Every structure is written in structure tokens, then in C-alpha cells.
Coordinates of C-alpha atoms in Angstrom, one line a residue:
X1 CA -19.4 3.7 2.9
X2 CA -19.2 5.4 -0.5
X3 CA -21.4 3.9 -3.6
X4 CA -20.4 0.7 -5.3
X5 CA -17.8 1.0 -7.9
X6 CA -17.7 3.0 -10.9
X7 CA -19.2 0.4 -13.8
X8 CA -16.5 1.6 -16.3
X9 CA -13.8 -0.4 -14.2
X10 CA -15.4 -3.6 -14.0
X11 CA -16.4 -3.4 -17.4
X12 CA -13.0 -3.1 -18.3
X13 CA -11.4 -5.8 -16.5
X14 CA -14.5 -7.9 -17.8
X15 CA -13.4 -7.3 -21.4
X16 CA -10.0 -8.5 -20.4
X17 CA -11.3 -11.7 -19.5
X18 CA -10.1 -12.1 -16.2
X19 CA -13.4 -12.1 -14.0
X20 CA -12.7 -14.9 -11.1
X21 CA -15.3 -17.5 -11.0
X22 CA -17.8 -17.1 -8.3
X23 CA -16.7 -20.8 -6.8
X24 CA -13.4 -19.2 -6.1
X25 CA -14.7 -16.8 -3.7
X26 CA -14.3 -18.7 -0.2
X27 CA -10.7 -17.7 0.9
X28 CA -10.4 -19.0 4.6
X29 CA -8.3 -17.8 7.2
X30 CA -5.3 -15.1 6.4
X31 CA -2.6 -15.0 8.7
X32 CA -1.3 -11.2 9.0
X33 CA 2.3 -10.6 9.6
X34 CA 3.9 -11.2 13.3
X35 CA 6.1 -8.4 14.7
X36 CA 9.2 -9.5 13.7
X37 CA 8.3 -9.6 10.3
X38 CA 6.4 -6.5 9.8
X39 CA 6.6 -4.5 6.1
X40 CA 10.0 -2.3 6.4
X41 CA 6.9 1.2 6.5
X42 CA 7.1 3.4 9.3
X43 CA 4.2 1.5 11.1
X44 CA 6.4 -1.6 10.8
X45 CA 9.6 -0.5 12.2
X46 CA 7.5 1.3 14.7
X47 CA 6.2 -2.2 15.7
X48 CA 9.7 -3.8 16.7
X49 CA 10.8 -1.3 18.1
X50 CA 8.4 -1.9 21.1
X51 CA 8.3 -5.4 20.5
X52 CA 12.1 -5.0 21.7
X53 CA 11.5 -2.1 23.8
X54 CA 8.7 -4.2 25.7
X55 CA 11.1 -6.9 26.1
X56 CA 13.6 -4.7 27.7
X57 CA 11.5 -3.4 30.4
X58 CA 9.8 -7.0 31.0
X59 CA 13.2 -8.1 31.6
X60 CA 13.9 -5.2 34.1
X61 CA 11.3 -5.4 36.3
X62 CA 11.5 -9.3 36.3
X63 CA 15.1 -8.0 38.2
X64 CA 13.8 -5.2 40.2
X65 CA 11.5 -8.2 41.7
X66 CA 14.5 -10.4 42.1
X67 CA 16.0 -7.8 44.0
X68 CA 13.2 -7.1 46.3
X69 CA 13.5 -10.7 47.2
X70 CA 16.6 -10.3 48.6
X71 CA 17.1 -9.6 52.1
X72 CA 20.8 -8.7 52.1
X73 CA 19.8 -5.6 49.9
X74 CA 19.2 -2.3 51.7
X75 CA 16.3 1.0 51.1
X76 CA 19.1 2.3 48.6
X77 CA 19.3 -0.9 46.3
X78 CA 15.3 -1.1 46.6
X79 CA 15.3 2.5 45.2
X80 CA 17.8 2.0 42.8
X81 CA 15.9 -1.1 41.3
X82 CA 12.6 0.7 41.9
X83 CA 13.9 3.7 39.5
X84 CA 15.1 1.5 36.6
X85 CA 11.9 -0.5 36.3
X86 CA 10.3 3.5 36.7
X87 CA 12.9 4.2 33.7
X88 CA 11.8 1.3 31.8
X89 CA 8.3 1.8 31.9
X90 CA 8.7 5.5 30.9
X91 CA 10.8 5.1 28.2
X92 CA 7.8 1.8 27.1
X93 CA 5.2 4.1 27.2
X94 CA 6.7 6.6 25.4
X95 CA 7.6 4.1 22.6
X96 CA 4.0 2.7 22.7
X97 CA 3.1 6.0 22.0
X98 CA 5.1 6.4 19.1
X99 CA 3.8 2.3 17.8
X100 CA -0.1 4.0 18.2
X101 CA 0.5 7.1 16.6
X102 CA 2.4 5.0 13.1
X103 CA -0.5 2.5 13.5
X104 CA -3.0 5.8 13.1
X105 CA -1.0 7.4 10.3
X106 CA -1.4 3.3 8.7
X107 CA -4.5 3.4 9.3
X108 CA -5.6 6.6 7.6
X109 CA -3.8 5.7 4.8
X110 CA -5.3 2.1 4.2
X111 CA -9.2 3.7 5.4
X112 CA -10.5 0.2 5.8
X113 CA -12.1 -1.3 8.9
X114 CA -9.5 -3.8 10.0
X115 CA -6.8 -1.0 10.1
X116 CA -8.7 1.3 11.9
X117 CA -9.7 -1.5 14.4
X118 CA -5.4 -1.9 14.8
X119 CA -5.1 1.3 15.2
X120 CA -8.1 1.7 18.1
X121 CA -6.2 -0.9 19.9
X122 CA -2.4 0.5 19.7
X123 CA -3.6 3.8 20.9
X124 CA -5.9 1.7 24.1
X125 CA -2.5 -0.1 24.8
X126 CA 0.1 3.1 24.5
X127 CA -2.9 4.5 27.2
X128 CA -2.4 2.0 29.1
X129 CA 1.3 1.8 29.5
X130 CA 1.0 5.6 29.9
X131 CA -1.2 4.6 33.5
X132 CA 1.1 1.6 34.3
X133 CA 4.7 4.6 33.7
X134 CA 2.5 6.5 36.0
X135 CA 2.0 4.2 38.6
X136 CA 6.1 2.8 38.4
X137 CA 7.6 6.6 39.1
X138 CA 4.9 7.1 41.9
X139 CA 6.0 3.6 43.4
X140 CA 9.7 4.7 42.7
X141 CA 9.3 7.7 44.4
X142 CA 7.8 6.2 47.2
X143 CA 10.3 3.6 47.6
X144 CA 13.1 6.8 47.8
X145 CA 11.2 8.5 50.9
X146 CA 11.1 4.9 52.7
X147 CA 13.3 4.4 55.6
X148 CA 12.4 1.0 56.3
X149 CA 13.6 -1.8 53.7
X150 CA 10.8 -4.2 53.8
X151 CA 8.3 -0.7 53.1
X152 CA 10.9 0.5 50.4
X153 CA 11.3 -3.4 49.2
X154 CA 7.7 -3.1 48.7
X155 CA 7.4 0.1 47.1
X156 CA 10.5 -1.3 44.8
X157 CA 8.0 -3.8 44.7
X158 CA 5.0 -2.3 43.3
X159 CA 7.3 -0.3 40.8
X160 CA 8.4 -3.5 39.2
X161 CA 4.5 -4.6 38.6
X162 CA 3.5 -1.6 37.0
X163 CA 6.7 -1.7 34.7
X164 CA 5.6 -5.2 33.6
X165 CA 2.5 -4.1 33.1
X166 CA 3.4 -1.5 30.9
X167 CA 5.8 -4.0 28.9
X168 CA 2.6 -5.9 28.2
X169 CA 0.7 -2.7 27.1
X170 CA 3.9 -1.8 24.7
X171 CA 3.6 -5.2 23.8
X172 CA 0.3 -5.4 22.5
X173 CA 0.9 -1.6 21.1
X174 CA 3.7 -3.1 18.6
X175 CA 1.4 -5.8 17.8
X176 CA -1.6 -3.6 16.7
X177 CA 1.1 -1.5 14.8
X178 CA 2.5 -4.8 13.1
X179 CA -0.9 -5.6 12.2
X180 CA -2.0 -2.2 11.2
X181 CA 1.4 -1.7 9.2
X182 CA 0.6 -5.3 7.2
X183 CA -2.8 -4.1 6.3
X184 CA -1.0 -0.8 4.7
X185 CA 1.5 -2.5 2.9
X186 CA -1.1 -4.9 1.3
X187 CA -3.5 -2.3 0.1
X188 CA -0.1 -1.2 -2.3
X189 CA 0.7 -2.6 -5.2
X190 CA 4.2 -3.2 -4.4
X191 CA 3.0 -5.2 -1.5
X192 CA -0.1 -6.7 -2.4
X193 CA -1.2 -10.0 -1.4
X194 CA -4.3 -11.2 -2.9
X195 CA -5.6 -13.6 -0.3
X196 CA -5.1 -11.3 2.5
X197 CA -6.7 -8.2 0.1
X198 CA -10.1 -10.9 -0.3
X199 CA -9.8 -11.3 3.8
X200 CA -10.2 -7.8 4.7
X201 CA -12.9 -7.0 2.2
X202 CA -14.8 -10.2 3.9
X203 CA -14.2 -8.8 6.9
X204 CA -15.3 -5.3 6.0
X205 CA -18.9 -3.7 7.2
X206 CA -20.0 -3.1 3.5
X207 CA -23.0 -5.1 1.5
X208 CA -22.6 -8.9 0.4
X209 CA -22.7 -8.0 -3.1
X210 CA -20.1 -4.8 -3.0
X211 CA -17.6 -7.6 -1.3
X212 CA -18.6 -10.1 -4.2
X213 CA -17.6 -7.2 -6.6
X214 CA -14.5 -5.9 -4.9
X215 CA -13.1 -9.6 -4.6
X216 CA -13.6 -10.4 -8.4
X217 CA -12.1 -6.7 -9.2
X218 CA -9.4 -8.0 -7.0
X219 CA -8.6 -11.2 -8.6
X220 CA -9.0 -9.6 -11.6
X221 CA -6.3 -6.9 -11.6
X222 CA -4.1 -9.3 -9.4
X223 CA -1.7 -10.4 -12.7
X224 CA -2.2 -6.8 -14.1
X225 CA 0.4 -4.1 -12.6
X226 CA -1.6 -1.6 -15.2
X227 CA -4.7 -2.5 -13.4
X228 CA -3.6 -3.4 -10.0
X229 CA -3.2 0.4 -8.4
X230 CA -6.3 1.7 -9.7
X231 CA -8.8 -1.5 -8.2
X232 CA -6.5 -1.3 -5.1
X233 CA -7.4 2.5 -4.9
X234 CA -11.1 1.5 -6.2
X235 CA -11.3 -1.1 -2.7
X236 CA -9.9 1.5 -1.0
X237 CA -12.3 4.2 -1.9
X238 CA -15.8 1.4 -1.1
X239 CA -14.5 0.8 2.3
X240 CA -14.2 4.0 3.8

């Protein structure tokens, strides 16, 4: 963590007599921004589109199942269904991927602990709908070289699990990218939100007293666009 704040800011914001009384300082519980409504940044739009894109292959390999349930269906119907629930956790994966990678870039561009956290999860969750694409085009392929249709109903089988498995990975990718986006878009001054500003800087690994400062240079600048970029910059610059 860099050194505490240069005194010349808080002096200034001092003078203007906006210092925010130390009983002021508990700030509870901040709810950060669901999927759907993620900030319209890169990270955010990144986030529904495998929120949607999760939903998609959930609801394909919930019919590749129903279609291995059914008897009257054949090997070829098995690895028909087994390749779309393949097809859907491929194309999940690779839009986890892309969720990860914008929650990253957010990341690096809010440098602050709770982002980076976000980010550490999207890119554990785009890995692991990578493995669970893998595991869906092996099943599909085995369910093509079956003969049988209970062993390719099976196979067809097993590909539909390891597509929903990767919907839930995509899932919790666009999730960490909502999050990770929200985080950005507060740390802006065209997006600020000062109770969820005083929430990450409580949640931050830095000294007691450099949160105490940071939250009253917070409050502070919060009615001052003049002021606001620079202490945003200056909270910023302490927690990374």
C-alpha cells in the first residue's frame, strides 16, 4: 500500500469546511449491482452477456437430459442432443472467458482489493467452464462412436452435466464481472456512489486510520465535482 495521503489535499478540503463528523463514519451493508443492472462499461456488458449466455446453455442441457430420458429416441438423437449441450458449453466457456478477462481489465483500472478479489473469481469460474466444455465434447464425442442407445443415451448423458456445469461457471463468471464492473464505475466520478466508495475502503487491507482519512476525504469531495476526481484518484492511489 502506498503512504497516506498527501497533507495538502486534506488541508484543502478542511478549509472548505466540509470534514464529515467522525459519528458519521459507520456505513453498514452496501449492496453492489446485480447482473442485470451492471454500469453500461465494458466489464458490465461483458457480465450479461454470460448471464444470458449461461442461461442458454442451462436451458440446453436441461433438454439434452430430457431427451436421454426418452426411450423412443435412437444413438443419432442421443448424439445430436449430446453435440448441442457440447456447443453450448463451448460457446459458455468461451464467453466466460471474455466476462474474466473485462473483470481483469476492471480491475486494474479500479487497483483496489474488492475488484481484484472479482476479478480472481471470474477468471476461477471462466477456468472452470473451460474443464466442464472439455468434458461435454469428450462426452459428445463419445456418444457419436456408441452403437448402443442406452451407452450413447448415457454419453448424451454425461455431455448434458458438464454443459450445466459450465452454465454455472459462466454464471458466476458474469457475476464477478457485474461486481468487478460496479466497483469501476464507482471509483469515477461520473458514477460515484458515496456509500458504496466508504464500503470498499472498510473493506480494504489498509491501516484504521488511512480508512478514517480516505472516508472523510470521501465525504468531503462528495458535493464537490472540482474535488471529487482528484480524492477519487487520491483513494485510488492508498489502496493499491
Amino acid at each position: 500500500m502506498r503512504k497516506a495521503l498527501p497533507l495538502i489535499v486534506i488541508l484543502v478540503l478542511a478549509a472548505a469546511g466540509w470534514w464529515w463528523s467522525q459519528s458519521q463514519q459507520d456505513t453498514g451493508d452496501t449492496e453492489i449491482a446485480t447482473v442485470e443492472d451492471a454500469p453500461e462499461t465494458p466489464a458490465g456488458q461483458a457480465a450479461e452477456i454470460a448471464a444470458e449466455t449461461a442461461t442458454t446453455a442451462a436451458e440446453v442441457a436441461s433438454q439434452t437430459e430430457t431427451e436421454t430420458q426418452d426411450p423412443a429416441e435412437g444413438t443419432s438423437e442421443a448424439s445430436d442432443a449430446a453435440s448441442s449441450a457440447a456447443d453450448a458449453a463451448a460457446d459458455a466457456a468461451a464467453v466466460a472467458a471474455d466476462a474474466a478477462a473485462e473483470a481483469v481489465r476492471a480491475s486494474d483500472e479500479a487497483g483496489v482489493d474488492a475488484a481484484s478479489s472479482a476479478a480472481e473469481e471470474a477468471e476461477a469460474a471462466a477456468e472452470a467452464a473451460i474443464e466442464a466444455a472439455d468434458r461435454a465434447a469428450d462426452a459428445a464425442a463419445e456418444a457419436g462412436d456408441e452403437t448402443a442407445p442406452a451407452a450413447a443415451d448415457d454419453a448424451a448423458a454425461e455431455a448434458a452435466t458438464a454443459a450445466d456445469d459450465a452454465a454455472e461457471a459462466t454464471s458466476t463468471a458474469a457475476d464477478a464481472a457485474a461486481t468487478a464492473a460496479e466497483i469501476e464505475a464507482v471509483l469515477t466520478p461520473e458514477g460515484f456512489d458515496a456509500a458504496q466508495v466508504i464500503e470498499i475502503i472498510e473493506t480494504a487491507s489498509i491501516p484504521d486510520t488511512q480508512k478514517a482519512t480516505l472516508k472523510r476525504l470521501v465525504e468531503s469531495a462528495a458535493e464537490n465535482p472540482a474535488l471529487l476526481r482528484a480524492a477519487l484518484n487520491q483513494v485510488k492511489a492508498v489502496m493499491q
